[in-house]
Amino acid sequence: MEKDNDASVRQLHGVDVWGNTSTYSGDECVDWFGSVTGTTDYETYTVAGNMLEGKSVIEAISDEYVATAETEQSFEKRLIAALQAGEDAGGDKRAGNAQSAALKIYDPENPRLYHDLRVDDHEDPVAELRRVYDVARQDDEQWKEEFPEAVLQRTL
């Protein structure tokens, strides 16, 4: 961040392979902004956001993510459900709902078509992300059946 001239308006958060968390919110991010970190019996996570209705948005995301930790839902479905919980808690303060929604998972052992999705400028981007995810998941299954030798390539 020290090399970024705009670090004061950036947010960065993540979890490393050992479960250590890191969160950063520049002091000029648009209110409300902030982050939470937490753990379940299985994993460590972070949630961050800015331009939100309030802290209750990221708390709702965190609560939903924890609530689904012991379910059989896939990781990506848990993330989409958590995004929806954030929307339901007020979401983006600018428009009453999110302006975009994205799902990006890097899994070098198991890359999938539905690991890198984005919806921008949509009336209900979280619902649209869920729909696009379902379509991409179906397409992924068809690819595996038709081209079992194909290797999906991923780039960062």
JSON list of C-alpha atoms in Angstrom, two decimals:
[
{"chain": "A", "resi": 1, "resn": "MET", "atom": "CA", "xyz": [0.00, 0.00, 0.00]},
{"chain": "A", "resi": 2, "resn": "GLU", "atom": "CA", "xyz": [2.91, 2.35, 0.60]},
{"chain": "A", "resi": 3, "resn": "LYS", "atom": "CA", "xyz": [3.55, 2.49, -3.17]},
{"chain": "A", "resi": 4, "resn": "ASP", "atom": "CA", "xyz": [-0.10, 3.33, -3.94]},
{"chain": "A", "resi": 5, "resn": "ASN", "atom": "CA", "xyz": [-0.68, 7.07, -4.23]},
{"chain": "A", "resi": 6, "resn": "ASP", "atom": "CA", "xyz": [-4.40, 6.47, -3.62]},
{"chain": "A", "resi": 7, "resn": "ALA", "atom": "CA", "xyz": [-4.04, 4.15, -0.61]},
{"chain": "A", "resi": 8, "resn": "SER", "atom": "CA", "xyz": [-6.20, 6.49, 1.47]},
{"chain": "A", "resi": 9, "resn": "VAL", "atom": "CA", "xyz": [-9.29, 5.49, -0.57]},
{"chain": "A", "resi": 10, "resn": "ARG", "atom": "CA", "xyz": [-8.51, 1.77, -0.89]},
{"chain": "A", "resi": 11, "resn": "GLN", "atom": "CA", "xyz": [-9.60, -1.30, 1.00]},
{"chain": "A", "resi": 12, "resn": "LEU", "atom": "CA", "xyz": [-7.62, -4.50, 1.08]},
{"chain": "A", "resi": 13, "resn": "HIS", "atom": "CA", "xyz": [-8.43, -7.61, 3.04]},
{"chain": "A", "resi": 14, "resn": "GLY", "atom": "CA", "xyz": [-7.67, -11.28, 2.91]},
{"chain": "A", "resi": 15, "resn": "VAL", "atom": "CA", "xyz": [-6.79, -14.53, 4.60]},
{"chain": "A", "resi": 16, "resn": "ASP", "atom": "CA", "xyz": [-3.60, -16.45, 3.95]},
{"chain": "A", "resi": 17, "resn": "VAL", "atom": "CA", "xyz": [-3.21, -20.22, 3.75]},
{"chain": "A", "resi": 18, "resn": "TRP", "atom": "CA", "xyz": [-2.48, -20.40, 7.50]},
{"chain": "A", "resi": 19, "resn": "GLY", "atom": "CA", "xyz": [-5.62, -18.46, 8.49]},
{"chain": "A", "resi": 20, "resn": "ASN", "atom": "CA", "xyz": [-3.93, -15.14, 9.26]},
{"chain": "A", "resi": 21, "resn": "THR", "atom": "CA", "xyz": [-6.08, -12.15, 8.34]},
{"chain": "A", "resi": 22, "resn": "SER", "atom": "CA", "xyz": [-5.18, -8.72, 7.09]},
{"chain": "A", "resi": 23, "resn": "THR", "atom": "CA", "xyz": [-7.53, -5.78, 6.68]},
{"chain": "A", "resi": 24, "resn": "TYR", "atom": "CA", "xyz": [-6.85, -2.23, 5.60]},
{"chain": "A", "resi": 25, "resn": "SER", "atom": "CA", "xyz": [-9.27, 0.62, 5.02]},
{"chain": "A", "resi": 26, "resn": "GLY", "atom": "CA", "xyz": [-7.84, 3.97, 3.97]},
{"chain": "A", "resi": 27, "resn": "ASP", "atom": "CA", "xyz": [-9.02, 6.89, 6.09]},
{"chain": "A", "resi": 28, "resn": "GLU", "atom": "CA", "xyz": [-10.59, 8.59, 3.06]},
{"chain": "A", "resi": 29, "resn": "CYS", "atom": "CA", "xyz": [-12.87, 5.70, 2.06]},
{"chain": "A", "resi": 30, "resn": "VAL", "atom": "CA", "xyz": [-16.50, 6.78, 1.68]},
{"chain": "A", "resi": 31, "resn": "ASP", "atom": "CA", "xyz": [-18.62, 6.27, 4.81]},
{"chain": "A", "resi": 32, "resn": "TRP", "atom": "CA", "xyz": [-19.72, 3.86, 5.97]},
{"chain": "A", "resi": 33, "resn": "PHE", "atom": "CA", "xyz": [-16.60, 1.77, 5.61]},
{"chain": "A", "resi": 34, "resn": "GLY", "atom": "CA", "xyz": [-14.90, -0.87, 7.68]},
{"chain": "A", "resi": 35, "resn": "SER", "atom": "CA", "xyz": [-14.26, -4.55, 8.11]},
{"chain": "A", "resi": 36, "resn": "VAL", "atom": "CA", "xyz": [-14.77, -7.53, 10.38]},
{"chain": "A", "resi": 37, "resn": "THR", "atom": "CA", "xyz": [-12.82, -10.74, 10.76]},
{"chain": "A", "resi": 38, "resn": "GLY", "atom": "CA", "xyz": [-13.94, -13.99, 12.27]},
{"chain": "A", "resi": 39, "resn": "THR", "atom": "CA", "xyz": [-13.57, -17.72, 12.43]},
{"chain": "A", "resi": 40, "resn": "THR", "atom": "CA", "xyz": [-15.81, -20.72, 12.15]},
{"chain": "A", "resi": 41, "resn": "ASP", "atom": "CA", "xyz": [-14.87, -24.24, 13.23]},
{"chain": "A", "resi": 42, "resn": "TYR", "atom": "CA", "xyz": [-13.41, -24.70, 9.74]},
{"chain": "A", "resi": 43, "resn": "GLU", "atom": "CA", "xyz": [-12.02, -21.42, 8.50]},
{"chain": "A", "resi": 44, "resn": "THR", "atom": "CA", "xyz": [-11.03, -17.82, 9.05]},
{"chain": "A", "resi": 45, "resn": "TYR", "atom": "CA", "xyz": [-12.66, -15.04, 7.01]},
{"chain": "A", "resi": 46, "resn": "THR", "atom": "CA", "xyz": [-12.81, -11.28, 6.48]},
{"chain": "A", "resi": 47, "resn": "VAL", "atom": "CA", "xyz": [-15.61, -9.03, 5.28]},
{"chain": "A", "resi": 48, "resn": "ALA", "atom": "CA", "xyz": [-15.01, -5.44, 4.19]},
{"chain": "A", "resi": 49, "resn": "GLY", "atom": "CA", "xyz": [-16.99, -2.74, 2.45]},
{"chain": "A", "resi": 50, "resn": "ASN", "atom": "CA", "xyz": [-17.44, 0.95, 1.85]},
{"chain": "A", "resi": 51, "resn": "MET", "atom": "CA", "xyz": [-20.27, 3.21, 0.73]},
{"chain": "A", "resi": 52, "resn": "LEU", "atom": "CA", "xyz": [-22.55, 1.03, 2.85]},
{"chain": "A", "resi": 53, "resn": "GLU", "atom": "CA", "xyz": [-25.66, 1.86, 4.83]},
{"chain": "A", "resi": 54, "resn": "GLY", "atom": "CA", "xyz": [-23.75, 0.98, 7.98]},
{"chain": "A", "resi": 55, "resn": "LYS", "atom": "CA", "xyz": [-21.81, -1.61, 9.91]},
{"chain": "A", "resi": 56, "resn": "SER", "atom": "CA", "xyz": [-24.95, -3.77, 10.01]},
{"chain": "A", "resi": 57, "resn": "VAL", "atom": "CA", "xyz": [-24.33, -4.63, 6.34]},
{"chain": "A", "resi": 58, "resn": "ILE", "atom": "CA", "xyz": [-21.00, -6.35, 6.89]},
{"chain": "A", "resi": 59, "resn": "GLU", "atom": "CA", "xyz": [-22.28, -7.87, 10.13]},
{"chain": "A", "resi": 60, "resn": "ALA", "atom": "CA", "xyz": [-25.17, -9.44, 8.18]},
{"chain": "A", "resi": 61, "resn": "ILE", "atom": "CA", "xyz": [-22.73, -10.77, 5.60]},
{"chain": "A", "resi": 62, "resn": "SER", "atom": "CA", "xyz": [-20.57, -12.23, 8.36]},
{"chain": "A", "resi": 63, "resn": "ASP", "atom": "CA", "xyz": [-23.55, -13.75, 10.18]},
{"chain": "A", "resi": 64, "resn": "GLU", "atom": "CA", "xyz": [-24.82, -15.45, 7.01]},
{"chain": "A", "resi": 65, "resn": "TYR", "atom": "CA", "xyz": [-21.39, -16.75, 6.15]},
{"chain": "A", "resi": 66, "resn": "VAL", "atom": "CA", "xyz": [-20.99, -18.26, 9.63]},
{"chain": "A", "resi": 67, "resn": "ALA", "atom": "CA", "xyz": [-24.55, -19.66, 9.57]},
{"chain": "A", "resi": 68, "resn": "THR", "atom": "CA", "xyz": [-23.78, -21.62, 6.40]},
{"chain": "A", "resi": 69, "resn": "ALA", "atom": "CA", "xyz": [-20.38, -22.91, 7.59]},
{"chain": "A", "resi": 70, "resn": "GLU", "atom": "CA", "xyz": [-21.68, -26.31, 8.63]},
{"chain": "A", "resi": 71, "resn": "THR", "atom": "CA", "xyz": [-24.06, -26.79, 5.71]},
{"chain": "A", "resi": 72, "resn": "GLU", "atom": "CA", "xyz": [-23.39, -28.75, 2.56]},
{"chain": "A", "resi": 73, "resn": "GLN", "atom": "CA", "xyz": [-23.56, -25.60, 0.44]},
{"chain": "A", "resi": 74, "resn": "SER", "atom": "CA", "xyz": [-20.56, -24.99, -1.79]},
{"chain": "A", "resi": 75, "resn": "PHE", "atom": "CA", "xyz": [-18.17, -22.19, -0.91]},
{"chain": "A", "resi": 76, "resn": "GLU", "atom": "CA", "xyz": [-19.34, -20.09, -3.84]},
{"chain": "A", "resi": 77, "resn": "LYS", "atom": "CA", "xyz": [-23.03, -20.51, -2.90]},
{"chain": "A", "resi": 78, "resn": "ARG", "atom": "CA", "xyz": [-22.17, -19.46, 0.65]},
{"chain": "A", "resi": 79, "resn": "LEU", "atom": "CA", "xyz": [-20.50, -16.32, -0.68]},
{"chain": "A", "resi": 80, "resn": "ILE", "atom": "CA", "xyz": [-23.49, -15.42, -2.85]},
{"chain": "A", "resi": 81, "resn": "ALA", "atom": "CA", "xyz": [-25.87, -16.01, 0.08]},
{"chain": "A", "resi": 82, "resn": "ALA", "atom": "CA", "xyz": [-23.69, -13.75, 2.22]},
{"chain": "A", "resi": 83, "resn": "LEU", "atom": "CA", "xyz": [-23.83, -11.02, -0.45]},
{"chain": "A", "resi": 84, "resn": "GLN", "atom": "CA", "xyz": [-27.61, -11.30, -0.47]},
{"chain": "A", "resi": 85, "resn": "ALA", "atom": "CA", "xyz": [-27.70, -10.94, 3.32]},
{"chain": "A", "resi": 86, "resn": "GLY", "atom": "CA", "xyz": [-25.71, -7.73, 2.96]},
{"chain": "A", "resi": 87, "resn": "GLU", "atom": "CA", "xyz": [-28.18, -6.45, 0.39]},
{"chain": "A", "resi": 88, "resn": "ASP", "atom": "CA", "xyz": [-31.09, -7.34, 2.66]},
{"chain": "A", "resi": 89, "resn": "ALA", "atom": "CA", "xyz": [-29.42, -5.38, 5.49]},
{"chain": "A", "resi": 90, "resn": "GLY", "atom": "CA", "xyz": [-29.29, -2.18, 3.43]},
{"chain": "A", "resi": 91, "resn": "GLY", "atom": "CA", "xyz": [-26.29, -2.71, 1.16]},
{"chain": "A", "resi": 92, "resn": "ASP", "atom": "CA", "xyz": [-24.93, 0.17, -0.90]},
{"chain": "A", "resi": 93, "resn": "LYS", "atom": "CA", "xyz": [-26.10, 3.53, 0.45]},
{"chain": "A", "resi": 94, "resn": "ARG", "atom": "CA", "xyz": [-25.98, 5.19, -2.96]},
{"chain": "A", "resi": 95, "resn": "ALA", "atom": "CA", "xyz": [-28.82, 3.38, -4.68]},
{"chain": "A", "resi": 96, "resn": "GLY", "atom": "CA", "xyz": [-30.64, 1.23, -2.16]},
{"chain": "A", "resi": 97, "resn": "ASN", "atom": "CA", "xyz": [-29.05, -1.83, -3.70]},
{"chain": "A", "resi": 98, "resn": "ALA", "atom": "CA", "xyz": [-25.67, -2.88, -5.05]},
{"chain": "A", "resi": 99, "resn": "GLN", "atom": "CA", "xyz": [-24.56, -1.55, -8.41]},
{"chain": "A", "resi": 100, "resn": "SER", "atom": "CA", "xyz": [-22.41, -4.58, -9.13]},
{"chain": "A", "resi": 101, "resn": "ALA", "atom": "CA", "xyz": [-21.65, -8.02, -7.71]},
{"chain": "A", "resi": 102, "resn": "ALA", "atom": "CA", "xyz": [-18.75, -10.37, -8.34]},
{"chain": "A", "resi": 103, "resn": "LEU", "atom": "CA", "xyz": [-17.49, -13.80, -7.43]},
{"chain": "A", "resi": 104, "resn": "LYS", "atom": "CA", "xyz": [-13.77, -14.50, -7.91]},
{"chain": "A", "resi": 105, "resn": "ILE", "atom": "CA", "xyz": [-12.21, -17.63, -6.46]},
{"chain": "A", "resi": 106, "resn": "TYR", "atom": "CA", "xyz": [-8.70, -18.74, -7.25]},
{"chain": "A", "resi": 107, "resn": "ASP", "atom": "CA", "xyz": [-8.39, -22.50, -6.90]},
{"chain": "A", "resi": 108, "resn": "PRO", "atom": "CA", "xyz": [-5.37, -23.88, -8.76]},
{"chain": "A", "resi": 109, "resn": "GLU", "atom": "CA", "xyz": [-6.38, -27.46, -7.92]},
{"chain": "A", "resi": 110, "resn": "ASN", "atom": "CA", "xyz": [-9.98, -27.21, -9.11]},
{"chain": "A", "resi": 111, "resn": "PRO", "atom": "CA", "xyz": [-10.58, -24.27, -11.52]},
{"chain": "A", "resi": 112, "resn": "ARG", "atom": "CA", "xyz": [-14.16, -23.88, -12.66]},
{"chain": "A", "resi": 113, "resn": "LEU", "atom": "CA", "xyz": [-16.05, -21.66, -15.08]},
{"chain": "A", "resi": 114, "resn": "TYR", "atom": "CA", "xyz": [-18.17, -20.36, -12.20]},
{"chain": "A", "resi": 115, "resn": "HIS", "atom": "CA", "xyz": [-15.19, -19.14, -10.15]},
{"chain": "A", "resi": 116, "resn": "ASP", "atom": "CA", "xyz": [-14.82, -15.82, -11.98]},
{"chain": "A", "resi": 117, "resn": "LEU", "atom": "CA", "xyz": [-18.10, -13.99, -12.51]},
{"chain": "A", "resi": 118, "resn": "ARG", "atom": "CA", "xyz": [-19.07, -10.34, -12.49]},
{"chain": "A", "resi": 119, "resn": "VAL", "atom": "CA", "xyz": [-22.31, -8.40, -12.97]},
{"chain": "A", "resi": 120, "resn": "ASP", "atom": "CA", "xyz": [-22.15, -4.62, -13.44]},
{"chain": "A", "resi": 121, "resn": "ASP", "atom": "CA", "xyz": [-24.77, -1.91, -13.80]},
{"chain": "A", "resi": 122, "resn": "HIS", "atom": "CA", "xyz": [-27.75, -4.16, -13.12]},
{"chain": "A", "resi": 123, "resn": "GLU", "atom": "CA", "xyz": [-31.01, -3.45, -11.31]},
{"chain": "A", "resi": 124, "resn": "ASP", "atom": "CA", "xyz": [-30.48, -6.43, -8.99]},
{"chain": "A", "resi": 125, "resn": "PRO", "atom": "CA", "xyz": [-26.87, -7.56, -9.43]},
{"chain": "A", "resi": 126, "resn": "VAL", "atom": "CA", "xyz": [-26.78, -10.09, -6.58]},
{"chain": "A", "resi": 127, "resn": "ALA", "atom": "CA", "xyz": [-29.78, -11.97, -7.95]},
{"chain": "A", "resi": 128, "resn": "GLU", "atom": "CA", "xyz": [-28.27, -11.74, -11.44]},
{"chain": "A", "resi": 129, "resn": "LEU", "atom": "CA", "xyz": [-24.95, -13.05, -10.11]},
{"chain": "A", "resi": 130, "resn": "ARG", "atom": "CA", "xyz": [-26.81, -16.03, -8.66]},
{"chain": "A", "resi": 131, "resn": "ARG", "atom": "CA", "xyz": [-28.47, -16.67, -12.04]},
{"chain": "A", "resi": 132, "resn": "VAL", "atom": "CA", "xyz": [-25.18, -16.33, -13.94]},
{"chain": "A", "resi": 133, "resn": "TYR", "atom": "CA", "xyz": [-23.53, -18.64, -11.42]},
{"chain": "A", "resi": 134, "resn": "ASP", "atom": "CA", "xyz": [-26.20, -21.30, -12.02]},
{"chain": "A", "resi": 135, "resn": "VAL", "atom": "CA", "xyz": [-25.74, -21.04, -15.80]},
{"chain": "A", "resi": 136, "resn": "ALA", "atom": "CA", "xyz": [-21.94, -21.18, -15.53]},
{"chain": "A", "resi": 137, "resn": "ARG", "atom": "CA", "xyz": [-22.15, -24.19, -13.22]},
{"chain": "A", "resi": 138, "resn": "GLN", "atom": "CA", "xyz": [-24.35, -26.02, -15.75]},
{"chain": "A", "resi": 139, "resn": "ASP", "atom": "CA", "xyz": [-21.96, -25.07, -18.56]},
{"chain": "A", "resi": 140, "resn": "ASP", "atom": "CA", "xyz": [-19.05, -26.34, -16.48]},
{"chain": "A", "resi": 141, "resn": "GLU", "atom": "CA", "xyz": [-20.76, -29.72, -16.05]},
{"chain": "A", "resi": 142, "resn": "GLN", "atom": "CA", "xyz": [-21.36, -29.94, -19.81]},
{"chain": "A", "resi": 143, "resn": "TRP", "atom": "CA", "xyz": [-17.71, -29.14, -20.49]},
{"chain": "A", "resi": 144, "resn": "LYS", "atom": "CA", "xyz": [-16.59, -31.88, -18.12]},
{"chain": "A", "resi": 145, "resn": "GLU", "atom": "CA", "xyz": [-18.86, -34.39, -19.88]},
{"chain": "A", "resi": 146, "resn": "GLU", "atom": "CA", "xyz": [-18.00, -33.36, -23.45]},
{"chain": "A", "resi": 147, "resn": "PHE", "atom": "CA", "xyz": [-14.30, -32.61, -22.98]},
{"chain": "A", "resi": 148, "resn": "PRO", "atom": "CA", "xyz": [-13.05, -34.62, -19.98]},
{"chain": "A", "resi": 149, "resn": "GLU", "atom": "CA", "xyz": [-9.41, -34.09, -20.97]},
{"chain": "A", "resi": 150, "resn": "ALA", "atom": "CA", "xyz": [-9.74, -30.29, -21.10]},
{"chain": "A", "resi": 151, "resn": "VAL", "atom": "CA", "xyz": [-7.86, -28.34, -18.48]},
{"chain": "A", "resi": 152, "resn": "LEU", "atom": "CA", "xyz": [-9.37, -25.01, -17.50]},
{"chain": "A", "resi": 153, "resn": "GLN", "atom": "CA", "xyz": [-6.70, -22.34, -17.36]},
{"chain": "A", "resi": 154, "resn": "ARG", "atom": "CA", "xyz": [-6.79, -19.56, -14.79]},
{"chain": "A", "resi": 155, "resn": "THR", "atom": "CA", "xyz": [-4.82, -16.37, -14.64]},
{"chain": "A", "resi": 156, "resn": "LEU", "atom": "CA", "xyz": [-4.59, -13.85, -11.86]}
]
